[in-house]
CSV table of C-alpha atoms in Angstrom, one decimal:
chain,number,residue,atom,x,y,z
Z,1,UNK,CA,-36.3,34.3,-19.7
Z,2,UNK,CA,-35.6,33.4,-16.2
Z,3,UNK,CA,-32.6,33.6,-15.4
Z,4,UNK,CA,-30.6,31.2,-11.9
Z,5,UNK,CA,-32.0,32.8,-9.1
Z,6,UNK,CA,-29.1,32.9,-6.3
Z,7,UNK,CA,-29.8,31.5,-3.0
Z,8,UNK,CA,-32.6,33.1,-0.6
Z,9,UNK,CA,-32.1,34.9,2.4
Z,10,UNK,CA,-33.3,32.6,4.4
Z,11,UNK,CA,-31.8,29.7,2.9
Z,12,UNK,CA,-28.5,31.4,3.4
Z,13,UNK,CA,-29.0,31.5,7.1
Z,14,UNK,CA,-29.7,28.5,7.9
Z,15,UNK,CA,-26.4,27.5,5.7
Z,16,UNK,CA,-24.9,30.1,7.9
Z,17,UNK,CA,-26.4,28.6,11.3
Z,18,UNK,CA,-25.6,25.0,10.2
Z,19,UNK,CA,-22.5,25.8,9.6
Z,20,UNK,CA,-21.8,27.5,12.7
Z,21,UNK,CA,-23.6,24.8,14.7
Z,22,UNK,CA,-20.8,22.7,13.6
Z,23,UNK,CA,-18.3,24.6,14.1
Z,24,UNK,CA,-19.6,25.3,18.1
Z,25,UNK,CA,-19.8,21.4,17.9
Z,26,UNK,CA,-16.6,19.9,16.9
Z,27,UNK,CA,-14.3,23.2,16.5
Z,28,UNK,CA,-12.1,23.9,13.2
Z,29,UNK,CA,-12.3,20.2,12.5
Z,30,UNK,CA,-15.8,19.6,12.2
Z,31,UNK,CA,-15.7,22.5,9.5
Z,32,UNK,CA,-13.0,20.9,7.5
Z,33,UNK,CA,-14.1,18.2,7.6
Z,34,UNK,CA,-17.1,19.0,5.5
Z,35,UNK,CA,-15.4,21.9,3.3
Z,36,UNK,CA,-13.2,18.9,2.0
Z,37,UNK,CA,-10.3,20.0,4.5
Z,38,UNK,CA,-7.4,18.7,5.5
Z,39,UNK,CA,-4.6,18.5,7.8
Z,40,UNK,CA,-2.8,16.1,5.6
Z,41,UNK,CA,-1.5,18.1,2.8
Z,42,UNK,CA,0.5,14.6,0.8
Z,43,UNK,CA,-1.1,13.6,-2.1
Z,44,UNK,CA,0.7,10.0,-2.4
Z,45,UNK,CA,0.2,9.8,1.7
Z,46,UNK,CA,-1.0,5.6,1.6
Z,47,UNK,CA,-4.9,5.6,2.5
Z,48,UNK,CA,-6.6,4.3,-0.9
Z,49,UNK,CA,-10.3,4.9,0.4
Z,50,UNK,CA,-9.8,8.0,2.5
Z,51,UNK,CA,-11.0,11.0,1.3
Z,52,UNK,CA,-10.8,13.8,4.6
Z,53,UNK,CA,-14.3,12.9,5.0
Z,54,UNK,CA,-16.7,10.6,6.6
Z,55,UNK,CA,-19.9,9.2,4.3
Z,56,UNK,CA,-22.7,10.8,5.3
Z,57,UNK,CA,-20.5,14.9,5.2
Z,58,UNK,CA,-20.8,15.8,1.4
Z,59,UNK,CA,-18.7,19.0,0.9
Z,60,UNK,CA,-18.5,20.9,-2.6
Z,61,UNK,CA,-21.4,18.9,-4.3
Z,62,UNK,CA,-24.3,20.0,-5.3
Z,63,UNK,CA,-26.1,22.0,-2.2
Z,64,UNK,CA,-22.2,21.9,-0.5
Z,65,UNK,CA,-24.7,20.7,2.7
Z,66,UNK,CA,-26.6,17.8,3.3
Z,67,UNK,CA,-30.6,19.4,4.9
Z,68,UNK,CA,-30.3,19.0,8.2
Z,69,UNK,CA,-26.5,18.0,9.1
Z,70,UNK,CA,-25.0,15.1,9.3
Z,71,UNK,CA,-26.4,11.7,8.7
Z,72,UNK,CA,-29.3,13.8,7.2
Z,73,UNK,CA,-31.0,14.0,3.7
Z,74,UNK,CA,-27.2,13.3,2.4
Z,75,UNK,CA,-27.6,9.8,3.2
Z,76,UNK,CA,-24.3,8.6,2.4
Z,77,UNK,CA,-22.4,11.4,1.8
Z,78,UNK,CA,-23.3,11.8,-2.1
Z,79,UNK,CA,-24.5,15.1,-2.2
Z,80,UNK,CA,-28.1,16.6,-0.3
Z,81,UNK,CA,-31.3,15.0,-0.8
Z,82,UNK,CA,-29.4,12.2,-1.9
Z,83,UNK,CA,-28.9,8.1,-1.0
Z,84,UNK,CA,-27.5,4.7,-2.6
Z,85,UNK,CA,-29.7,2.7,-4.0
Z,86,UNK,CA,-28.6,-0.4,-4.1
Z,87,UNK,CA,-27.4,-2.1,-7.1
Z,88,UNK,CA,-30.3,-5.2,-7.8
Z,89,UNK,CA,-32.9,-2.0,-6.8
Z,90,UNK,CA,-32.2,0.0,-9.4
Z,91,UNK,CA,-34.7,-0.3,-12.2
Z,92,UNK,CA,-33.7,2.9,-14.1
Z,93,UNK,CA,-34.5,6.6,-14.8
Z,94,UNK,CA,-37.9,6.8,-16.4
Z,95,UNK,CA,-40.3,9.4,-17.3
Z,96,UNK,CA,-43.4,7.7,-14.7
Z,97,UNK,CA,-41.5,4.9,-12.4
Z,98,UNK,CA,-42.7,2.6,-15.8
Z,99,UNK,CA,-39.7,1.1,-17.8
Z,100,UNK,CA,-40.1,1.6,-21.0
Z,101,UNK,CA,-39.0,-2.3,-22.6
Z,102,UNK,CA,-37.3,-3.9,-25.1
Z,103,UNK,CA,-34.7,0.0,-25.9
Z,104,UNK,CA,-31.4,-2.1,-25.7
Z,105,UNK,CA,-29.9,-5.5,-26.9
Z,106,UNK,CA,-27.1,-7.5,-27.0
Z,107,UNK,CA,-25.4,-7.2,-30.9
Z,108,UNK,CA,-22.3,-6.6,-32.2
Z,109,UNK,CA,-21.2,-2.8,-33.7
Z,110,UNK,CA,-18.2,-3.8,-35.3
Z,111,UNK,CA,-16.0,-1.4,-32.7
Z,112,UNK,CA,-13.5,-3.5,-31.5
Z,113,UNK,CA,-13.1,-3.1,-27.7
Z,114,UNK,CA,-9.3,-5.8,-27.8
Z,115,UNK,CA,-6.9,-2.2,-27.3
Z,116,UNK,CA,-9.3,-1.4,-23.9
Z,117,UNK,CA,-10.0,-5.3,-22.7
Z,118,UNK,CA,-6.1,-4.8,-22.8
Z,119,UNK,CA,-5.5,-1.4,-21.0
Z,120,UNK,CA,-7.6,-3.0,-18.4
Z,121,UNK,CA,-5.3,-5.9,-17.4
Z,122,UNK,CA,-2.2,-4.0,-18.0
Z,123,UNK,CA,-3.3,-1.9,-15.5
Z,124,UNK,CA,-4.6,-4.3,-13.3
Z,125,UNK,CA,-0.9,-5.8,-13.2
Z,126,UNK,CA,0.8,-3.3,-12.2
Z,127,UNK,CA,-1.0,-2.5,-8.8
Z,128,UNK,CA,0.3,-4.7,-6.1
Z,129,UNK,CA,-1.6,-7.7,-4.5
Z,130,UNK,CA,-3.1,-5.2,-1.9
Z,131,UNK,CA,-3.6,-3.1,-4.6
Z,132,UNK,CA,-5.6,-5.1,-6.8
Z,133,UNK,CA,-8.0,-6.4,-3.8
Z,134,UNK,CA,-9.2,-2.8,-3.6
Z,135,UNK,CA,-10.5,-2.1,-6.4
Z,136,UNK,CA,-12.1,-6.1,-7.5
Z,137,UNK,CA,-16.0,-6.3,-7.2
Z,138,UNK,CA,-17.9,-8.5,-8.7
Z,139,UNK,CA,-20.0,-7.3,-11.8
Z,140,UNK,CA,-23.0,-7.2,-10.2
Z,141,UNK,CA,-21.4,-5.5,-6.9
Z,142,UNK,CA,-23.5,-2.5,-5.5
Z,143,UNK,CA,-19.8,0.1,-5.9
Z,144,UNK,CA,-21.4,0.9,-8.9
Z,145,UNK,CA,-23.5,2.7,-7.5
Z,146,UNK,CA,-21.3,3.9,-5.1
Z,147,UNK,CA,-20.8,7.4,-6.5
Z,148,UNK,CA,-20.4,11.1,-5.7
Z,149,UNK,CA,-19.6,13.8,-7.4
Z,150,UNK,CA,-18.4,15.7,-3.4
Z,151,UNK,CA,-14.9,16.3,-3.4
Z,152,UNK,CA,-15.1,15.0,0.5
Z,153,UNK,CA,-16.9,11.4,-0.3
Z,154,UNK,CA,-15.2,8.5,1.2
Z,155,UNK,CA,-14.1,6.2,-1.9
Z,156,UNK,CA,-13.3,2.6,-2.3
Z,157,UNK,CA,-10.6,1.0,-4.6
Z,158,UNK,CA,-7.0,2.6,-5.4
Z,159,UNK,CA,-6.4,6.2,-4.8
Z,160,UNK,CA,-3.9,7.8,-7.9
Z,161,UNK,CA,-2.4,9.9,-5.6
Z,162,UNK,CA,-1.0,6.9,-4.3
Z,163,UNK,CA,1.0,5.0,-7.0
Z,164,UNK,CA,3.9,5.2,-8.8
Z,165,UNK,CA,4.1,7.4,-11.9
Z,166,UNK,CA,4.0,4.6,-13.7
Z,167,UNK,CA,1.1,3.2,-12.6
Z,168,UNK,CA,-1.0,6.3,-13.1
Z,169,UNK,CA,-0.1,6.3,-16.5
Z,170,UNK,CA,-0.9,2.9,-17.0
Z,171,UNK,CA,-4.1,4.4,-15.6
Z,172,UNK,CA,-4.3,7.3,-17.5
Z,173,UNK,CA,-4.1,4.7,-20.7
Z,174,UNK,CA,-6.9,2.7,-20.0
Z,175,UNK,CA,-9.0,5.8,-19.8
Z,176,UNK,CA,-7.0,7.0,-23.0
Z,177,UNK,CA,-8.5,4.0,-24.7
Z,178,UNK,CA,-12.1,3.9,-22.9
Z,179,UNK,CA,-13.1,7.7,-24.4
Z,180,UNK,CA,-12.1,9.9,-26.3
Z,181,UNK,CA,-9.3,13.0,-27.1
Z,182,UNK,CA,-11.9,15.0,-26.3
Z,183,UNK,CA,-13.2,12.9,-23.3
Z,184,UNK,CA,-9.1,12.5,-21.8
Z,185,UNK,CA,-8.4,16.6,-22.3
Z,186,UNK,CA,-11.4,16.7,-19.9
Z,187,UNK,CA,-10.7,14.1,-17.7
Z,188,UNK,CA,-7.5,15.6,-16.9
Z,189,UNK,CA,-8.5,19.6,-16.5
Z,190,UNK,CA,-11.2,18.5,-14.5
Z,191,UNK,CA,-8.5,16.5,-12.1
Z,192,UNK,CA,-5.9,19.5,-12.5
Z,193,UNK,CA,-8.6,22.2,-11.9
Z,194,UNK,CA,-9.7,20.2,-8.1
Z,195,UNK,CA,-5.7,20.5,-7.3
Z,196,UNK,CA,-5.4,24.4,-8.7
Z,197,UNK,CA,-8.7,25.0,-6.5
Z,198,UNK,CA,-6.9,23.5,-3.6
Z,199,UNK,CA,-3.8,25.7,-4.1
Z,200,UNK,CA,-6.0,28.8,-4.5
Z,201,UNK,CA,-7.7,28.3,-1.1
Z,202,UNK,CA,-4.1,28.1,0.4
Z,203,UNK,CA,-3.6,24.0,-0.4
Z,204,UNK,CA,-3.2,21.5,2.1
Z,205,UNK,CA,-6.1,20.0,1.0
Z,206,UNK,CA,-5.5,15.6,0.2
Z,207,UNK,CA,-8.9,15.6,-1.8
Z,208,UNK,CA,-8.6,19.0,-3.6
Z,209,UNK,CA,-5.5,18.1,-5.4
Z,210,UNK,CA,-4.8,16.2,-8.7
Z,211,UNK,CA,-4.3,12.3,-6.8
Z,212,UNK,CA,-7.2,12.3,-5.2
Z,213,UNK,CA,-9.4,9.6,-8.0
Z,214,UNK,CA,-9.6,6.2,-7.6
Z,215,UNK,CA,-10.6,3.4,-9.9
Z,216,UNK,CA,-12.5,0.4,-8.7
Z,217,UNK,CA,-13.1,-2.8,-11.4
Z,218,UNK,CA,-16.7,-4.3,-11.6
Z,219,UNK,CA,-15.5,-8.4,-13.0
Z,220,UNK,CA,-12.5,-9.2,-15.4
Z,221,UNK,CA,-11.8,-7.4,-18.2
Z,222,UNK,CA,-12.6,-9.3,-21.1
Z,223,UNK,CA,-13.0,-9.4,-24.8
Z,224,UNK,CA,-16.8,-11.5,-23.7
Z,225,UNK,CA,-18.1,-11.8,-20.7
Z,226,UNK,CA,-19.3,-9.2,-19.1
Z,227,UNK,CA,-17.2,-6.2,-17.4
Z,228,UNK,CA,-16.3,-2.8,-16.2
Z,229,UNK,CA,-14.9,0.0,-14.1
Z,230,UNK,CA,-15.6,3.5,-12.2
Z,231,UNK,CA,-13.5,6.2,-11.9
Z,232,UNK,CA,-14.2,8.9,-9.8
Z,233,UNK,CA,-13.5,11.9,-7.9
Z,234,UNK,CA,-14.2,15.2,-7.1
Z,235,UNK,CA,-16.5,16.4,-10.0
Z,236,UNK,CA,-16.1,14.0,-12.3
Z,237,UNK,CA,-17.1,10.1,-11.9
Z,238,UNK,CA,-17.0,7.9,-14.9
Z,239,UNK,CA,-18.8,4.4,-15.3
Z,240,UNK,CA,-17.8,2.6,-17.8
Z,241,UNK,CA,-19.7,-0.9,-18.3
Z,242,UNK,CA,-18.3,-3.5,-21.3
Z,243,UNK,CA,-19.6,-6.5,-23.0
Z,244,UNK,CA,-18.5,-8.2,-25.8
Z,245,UNK,CA,-18.4,-4.8,-28.4
Z,246,UNK,CA,-20.9,-3.1,-26.6
Z,247,UNK,CA,-20.3,-0.4,-24.4
Z,248,UNK,CA,-22.3,1.6,-21.6
Z,249,UNK,CA,-20.5,4.7,-20.0
Z,250,UNK,CA,-23.4,6.1,-18.0
Z,251,UNK,CA,-23.8,7.7,-15.7
Z,252,UNK,CA,-20.5,10.4,-16.3
Z,253,UNK,CA,-20.9,13.5,-13.9
Z,254,UNK,CA,-18.7,15.5,-15.8
Z,255,UNK,CA,-18.2,19.5,-13.3
Z,256,UNK,CA,-16.0,22.2,-12.1
Z,257,UNK,CA,-15.0,24.8,-9.8
Z,258,UNK,CA,-13.7,26.7,-11.3
Z,259,UNK,CA,-13.5,26.4,-15.5
Z,260,UNK,CA,-11.0,28.2,-16.1
Z,261,UNK,CA,-7.8,28.6,-14.6
Z,262,UNK,CA,-3.4,28.3,-16.0
Z,263,UNK,CA,-2.6,25.0,-13.3
Z,264,UNK,CA,1.1,24.3,-13.7
Z,265,UNK,CA,1.4,26.9,-16.8
Z,266,UNK,CA,-1.2,24.4,-18.3
Z,267,UNK,CA,-4.4,27.1,-18.9
Z,268,UNK,CA,-7.1,25.3,-19.1
Z,269,UNK,CA,-10.6,25.7,-20.1
Z,270,UNK,CA,-13.6,23.7,-19.3
Z,271,UNK,CA,-16.9,23.0,-20.8
Z,272,UNK,CA,-16.6,26.0,-23.6
Z,273,UNK,CA,-18.9,23.8,-26.5
Z,274,UNK,CA,-21.4,22.1,-23.5
Z,275,UNK,CA,-21.9,26.1,-22.8
Z,276,UNK,CA,-21.9,27.4,-26.9
Z,277,UNK,CA,-23.6,24.6,-28.4
Z,278,UNK,CA,-25.9,24.8,-25.7
Z,279,UNK,CA,-26.4,28.3,-27.0
Z,280,UNK,CA,-26.1,28.2,-30.5
Z,281,UNK,CA,-29.8,25.2,-29.7
Z,282,UNK,CA,-32.0,27.0,-27.6
Z,283,UNK,CA,-31.0,30.3,-30.4
Z,284,UNK,CA,-32.0,28.4,-32.5
Z,285,UNK,CA,-36.0,28.1,-32.0
Z,286,UNK,CA,-38.3,30.3,-32.8
Z,287,UNK,CA,-40.7,32.2,-30.3
Z,288,UNK,CA,-43.5,30.2,-30.3
Z,289,UNK,CA,-41.1,27.3,-30.2
Z,290,UNK,CA,-39.5,29.1,-27.3
Z,291,UNK,CA,-42.9,29.1,-25.0
Z,292,UNK,CA,-42.6,25.9,-25.2
Z,293,UNK,CA,-38.7,25.1,-24.8
Z,294,UNK,CA,-38.0,27.7,-22.0
Z,295,UNK,CA,-39.4,27.2,-18.3
Z,296,UNK,CA,-42.0,30.0,-17.2
Z,297,UNK,CA,-41.4,29.9,-13.9
Z,298,UNK,CA,-38.0,31.4,-11.9
Z,299,UNK,CA,-35.1,28.2,-11.3
Z,300,UNK,CA,-32.7,27.8,-8.4
Z,301,UNK,CA,-29.2,28.3,-8.5
Z,302,UNK,CA,-29.0,23.8,-8.8
Z,303,UNK,CA,-30.8,22.0,-10.6
Z,304,UNK,CA,-29.1,18.5,-11.7
Z,305,UNK,CA,-32.0,16.2,-11.4
Z,306,UNK,CA,-30.5,13.0,-11.9
Z,307,UNK,CA,-26.9,13.5,-10.2
Z,308,UNK,CA,-25.4,11.0,-7.4
Z,309,UNK,CA,-28.0,8.4,-5.8
Z,310,UNK,CA,-30.5,9.1,-8.4
Z,311,UNK,CA,-30.8,6.3,-10.5
Z,312,UNK,CA,-34.4,5.3,-9.8
Z,313,UNK,CA,-35.4,9.1,-10.2
Z,314,UNK,CA,-38.5,9.5,-12.5
Z,315,UNK,CA,-38.6,12.2,-14.8
Z,316,UNK,CA,-41.3,13.7,-16.7
Z,317,UNK,CA,-40.6,15.2,-20.4
Z,318,UNK,CA,-41.1,18.7,-20.5
Z,319,UNK,CA,-39.7,20.9,-22.8
Z,320,UNK,CA,-40.4,21.5,-27.2
Z,321,UNK,CA,-40.5,17.6,-28.1
Z,322,UNK,CA,-38.3,16.8,-31.3
Z,323,UNK,CA,-40.5,16.4,-34.2
Z,324,UNK,CA,-41.7,20.2,-33.4
Z,325,UNK,CA,-38.4,20.8,-34.9
Z,326,UNK,CA,-36.7,22.1,-38.4
Z,327,UNK,CA,-34.2,19.5,-39.9
Z,328,UNK,CA,-31.8,21.9,-39.7
Z,329,UNK,CA,-32.7,22.3,-36.3
Z,330,UNK,CA,-32.6,19.2,-34.9
Z,331,UNK,CA,-29.3,19.0,-36.3
Z,332,UNK,CA,-28.2,21.2,-33.5
Z,333,UNK,CA,-29.9,19.5,-31.1
Z,334,UNK,CA,-27.9,16.0,-32.1
Z,335,UNK,CA,-24.7,17.9,-32.1
Z,336,UNK,CA,-25.2,19.0,-28.4
Z,337,UNK,CA,-26.0,15.3,-27.9
Z,338,UNK,CA,-23.1,14.6,-29.3
Z,339,UNK,CA,-20.5,16.9,-26.9
Z,340,UNK,CA,-21.2,14.9,-23.9
Z,341,UNK,CA,-21.6,11.3,-25.9
Z,342,UNK,CA,-18.8,12.3,-27.6
Z,343,UNK,CA,-15.8,12.2,-24.8
Z,344,UNK,CA,-16.5,8.6,-25.0
Z,345,UNK,CA,-14.2,6.8,-27.3
Z,346,UNK,CA,-15.3,7.7,-30.9
Z,347,UNK,CA,-16.6,4.2,-32.1
Z,348,UNK,CA,-18.5,3.9,-29.6
Z,349,UNK,CA,-19.5,7.2,-29.6
Z,350,UNK,CA,-21.0,6.4,-33.0
Z,351,UNK,CA,-22.8,4.1,-32.1
Z,352,UNK,CA,-23.9,5.4,-28.8
Z,353,UNK,CA,-25.6,8.7,-31.1
Z,354,UNK,CA,-27.2,6.3,-34.3
Z,355,UNK,CA,-29.7,4.7,-30.8
Z,356,UNK,CA,-30.5,8.6,-29.6
Z,357,UNK,CA,-31.0,9.5,-33.6
Z,358,UNK,CA,-33.4,6.3,-33.7
Z,359,UNK,CA,-36.0,8.6,-30.4
Z,360,UNK,CA,-34.7,11.8,-32.0
Z,361,UNK,CA,-38.4,12.8,-32.3
Z,362,UNK,CA,-39.3,12.0,-29.1
Z,363,UNK,CA,-36.4,13.9,-27.4
Z,364,UNK,CA,-37.1,16.4,-25.3
Z,365,UNK,CA,-34.7,19.7,-25.4
Z,366,UNK,CA,-35.7,21.6,-22.2
Z,367,UNK,CA,-34.0,25.2,-20.9
Z,368,UNK,CA,-34.0,27.5,-17.9
Z,369,UNK,CA,-32.4,31.0,-17.7
Z,370,UNK,CA,-31.0,33.9,-19.6
Z,371,UNK,CA,-29.5,32.9,-23.1
Z,372,UNK,CA,-26.1,35.6,-23.8
Z,373,UNK,CA,-22.7,34.4,-23.7
Z,374,UNK,CA,-22.4,34.6,-20.1
Z,375,UNK,CA,-25.7,33.6,-18.7
Z,376,UNK,CA,-25.7,31.2,-16.1
Z,377,UNK,CA,-28.6,28.7,-17.4
Z,378,UNK,CA,-29.5,25.1,-17.2
Z,379,UNK,CA,-30.8,23.1,-20.0
Z,380,UNK,CA,-31.3,19.6,-20.6
Z,381,UNK,CA,-31.9,16.6,-23.2
Z,382,UNK,CA,-34.7,13.9,-22.2
Z,383,UNK,CA,-35.3,11.0,-24.6
Z,384,UNK,CA,-36.5,7.5,-24.2
Z,385,UNK,CA,-32.1,6.5,-24.0
Z,386,UNK,CA,-31.1,9.2,-23.2
Z,387,UNK,CA,-30.9,12.0,-20.5
Z,388,UNK,CA,-28.1,15.0,-20.1
Z,389,UNK,CA,-28.3,17.8,-18.2
Z,390,UNK,CA,-26.3,21.2,-17.7
Z,391,UNK,CA,-26.1,23.2,-14.5
Z,392,UNK,CA,-24.5,26.2,-14.1
Z,393,UNK,CA,-23.8,26.8,-10.2
Z,394,UNK,CA,-22.9,29.7,-7.6
Z,395,UNK,CA,-19.9,28.9,-6.3
Z,396,UNK,CA,-18.8,26.8,-3.1
Z,397,UNK,CA,-15.3,27.1,-3.1
Z,398,UNK,CA,-13.9,29.2,-5.7
Z,399,UNK,CA,-13.2,33.3,-4.5
Z,400,UNK,CA,-12.7,34.6,-8.0
Z,401,UNK,CA,-15.1,36.2,-11.4
Z,402,UNK,CA,-18.0,35.5,-10.7
Z,403,UNK,CA,-19.5,36.5,-14.0
Z,404,UNK,CA,-16.4,34.8,-16.1
Z,405,UNK,CA,-17.3,32.5,-18.9
Z,406,UNK,CA,-15.1,29.1,-20.1
Z,407,UNK,CA,-14.2,31.3,-23.2
Z,408,UNK,CA,-13.6,34.7,-21.1
Z,409,UNK,CA,-9.7,35.2,-19.7
Z,410,UNK,CA,-9.2,33.3,-16.2
Z,411,UNK,CA,-8.9,34.4,-13.0
Z,412,UNK,CA,-6.1,32.2,-12.3
Z,413,UNK,CA,-3.6,33.4,-9.7
Z,414,UNK,CA,-3.0,31.3,-7.4
Z,415,UNK,CA,-4.0,33.4,-4.4
Z,416,UNK,CA,-7.4,34.0,-6.3
Z,417,UNK,CA,-9.3,31.8,-3.6
Z,418,UNK,CA,-9.5,31.9,-0.4
Z,419,UNK,CA,-12.8,32.5,3.0
Z,420,UNK,CA,-15.5,34.6,1.2
Z,421,UNK,CA,-17.5,33.9,-0.9
Z,422,UNK,CA,-15.8,30.0,-1.1
Z,423,UNK,CA,-14.4,27.9,1.7
Z,424,UNK,CA,-17.6,25.3,0.7
Z,425,UNK,CA,-20.0,28.8,2.6
Z,426,UNK,CA,-22.0,28.4,-1.1
Z,427,UNK,CA,-24.2,31.7,-1.8
Z,428,UNK,CA,-23.2,34.3,-4.2
Z,429,UNK,CA,-24.6,34.4,-7.8
Z,430,UNK,CA,-24.5,31.2,-10.1
Z,431,UNK,CA,-22.0,31.5,-13.5
Z,432,UNK,CA,-20.2,29.6,-15.5
Z,433,UNK,CA,-17.5,29.5,-13.4
Z,434,UNK,CA,-19.1,26.3,-11.9
Z,435,UNK,CA,-20.5,23.7,-13.5
Z,436,UNK,CA,-22.0,19.9,-13.4
Z,437,UNK,CA,-23.4,18.2,-16.4
Z,438,UNK,CA,-24.6,15.0,-16.6
Z,439,UNK,CA,-25.3,12.2,-18.8
Z,440,UNK,CA,-27.7,9.0,-18.1
Z,441,UNK,CA,-29.1,6.1,-19.8
Z,442,UNK,CA,-32.7,6.0,-19.0
Z,443,UNK,CA,-35.2,2.9,-18.6
Z,444,UNK,CA,-32.4,0.1,-16.7
Z,445,UNK,CA,-29.4,1.3,-19.4
Z,446,UNK,CA,-27.4,2.6,-16.8
Z,447,UNK,CA,-24.6,0.7,-15.6
Z,448,UNK,CA,-25.1,-1.7,-18.4
Z,449,UNK,CA,-27.9,-3.2,-16.1
Z,450,UNK,CA,-30.4,-4.1,-19.1
Z,451,UNK,CA,-27.5,-5.6,-21.1
Z,452,UNK,CA,-26.2,-8.0,-18.1
Z,453,UNK,CA,-29.7,-8.8,-17.3
Z,454,UNK,CA,-29.8,-9.5,-20.7
Z,455,UNK,CA,-27.0,-11.4,-20.9
Z,456,UNK,CA,-27.4,-13.6,-17.8
Z,457,UNK,CA,-31.1,-14.6,-19.5
Z,458,UNK,CA,-29.6,-15.7,-22.0
Z,459,UNK,CA,-26.2,-16.8,-21.9
Z,460,UNK,CA,-26.5,-19.2,-18.7
C-alpha cells in the first residue's frame, strides 16, 4: 500500500518563493493576512464580516496558498484551485457530468422539525434588527455556495464572537436541534481546537478563536416552506436545508489542526471514529478486494476532491463496489457512513441512512495510504446519493508531534505551536493531527437544490 507523500522539494521551494515574494511586496502584514493572523486580538470586535484576510487570500485550507498567488487559481478565497459556483448554476457532484434523475422526492419522513424551526426563530428573534438583516438571504441565494473551510475567508452573517453570551447560547441551541449530540460535540470541539491552535501560535489572531464562526439564514424558518441556514468558519461548514419534515445537511465540511489538545482544562480528541471505523473497514477486505479498493499509485498530501468550490465536481467511481462485499463487510461500510451521517439529528440521520442503504450495491469504497493505527491515509465512500471523504494532511500551522494519532496523548501545552512546521508554511509529513472530511449529496442533492426545484415545480 502507498502512504501519503510529503511535498516534493520543488513544490516546497515554490511555496516558500511565494511567501518570500509576498513578504517583500507587503511586509509582515502580507504574511499575517495569508496566515490568517491579525493584529486585532479582540474576539468581540464589532465585525460581522471581517475575517482578517480579504477574499482571494485563503490560509489554513487545502494547500495553504492559492496557486499563482492572490487572486489566482484560488478564486474567491475558497482554497487553491477552487472558485464559487453561482447557486443557479449548481447541478451537483456527478460521476460523469450527467445528473442521475429521480433520486430524490418530496415526501413525509415522520421526523418533526418543529423544535428546529422554533430554535431558529428564537435565535433570530434574539438578534438586533441590524444583526438579523446582516444574516438574512433569499432561499436561492448565492450565499449557499459561498462557503470555505479556510480561516482567512471573508464571511457574511452574524459572527458568534460579536454576540452576547445569551445570543450565542441561542445559536448553540439551534445547532443542538439540527445536530445530534455527537454532531454538536464535534462542532464545538473544532471551534475550541481552532482557539487552541491560535493560542499555540501566540494568540492575537482573530480568525483562530472560538468566536470566528458565522450564521447565515436562507429563507424564513417554517414548518411548511423551504428554508435553511449555514454555520461556517475555520474547519467547519454546515449547510442545512429544511422543507417540511425533510432535511439535507450537505455539503458539510469538518476538520481540525490539531485533532487533539487540552483547551481551558478540557481534553479534546476529534476524528477518532472516522479514523478507527475506516481502518476497521479496510482491514476487513481480502487480498483480492484490496487490489480493487486501494490505489495503485502514490497519493499526494492533499487528496480531497469535493471541498469548497467543487459543487459541480465530476468524480468517477473508483475502488471496490458494494455488490462485491460480503454482508458483514457491507455492514461495516454502513457503520462508516453512519459516523458522518450521524452528526445530523438522529431521526433525520436514520432517514438518510435508509436512502444510503438503498444504493449500497452501487456504493464504492476507495482507499489511499497505509493501514496502521497511526497511518496518514485518505478514503472515500461514493454512491449516487452520498459522497464522503476523509483526508489526513500535513501540518500548516501546528508545530507539535506530527506522528500522534487521535487516540494518542495530545501535545497540549499552550506553547506547543509556533513557526517552523506551522504558521501556514506547509510542508512536513501528513499525519492524523490534521484531518479534513466532507460529506455531500451527489446529483443535485446538496443544499436541498433538487427538493427546492421539485417544491417550486409542484407547489407553486
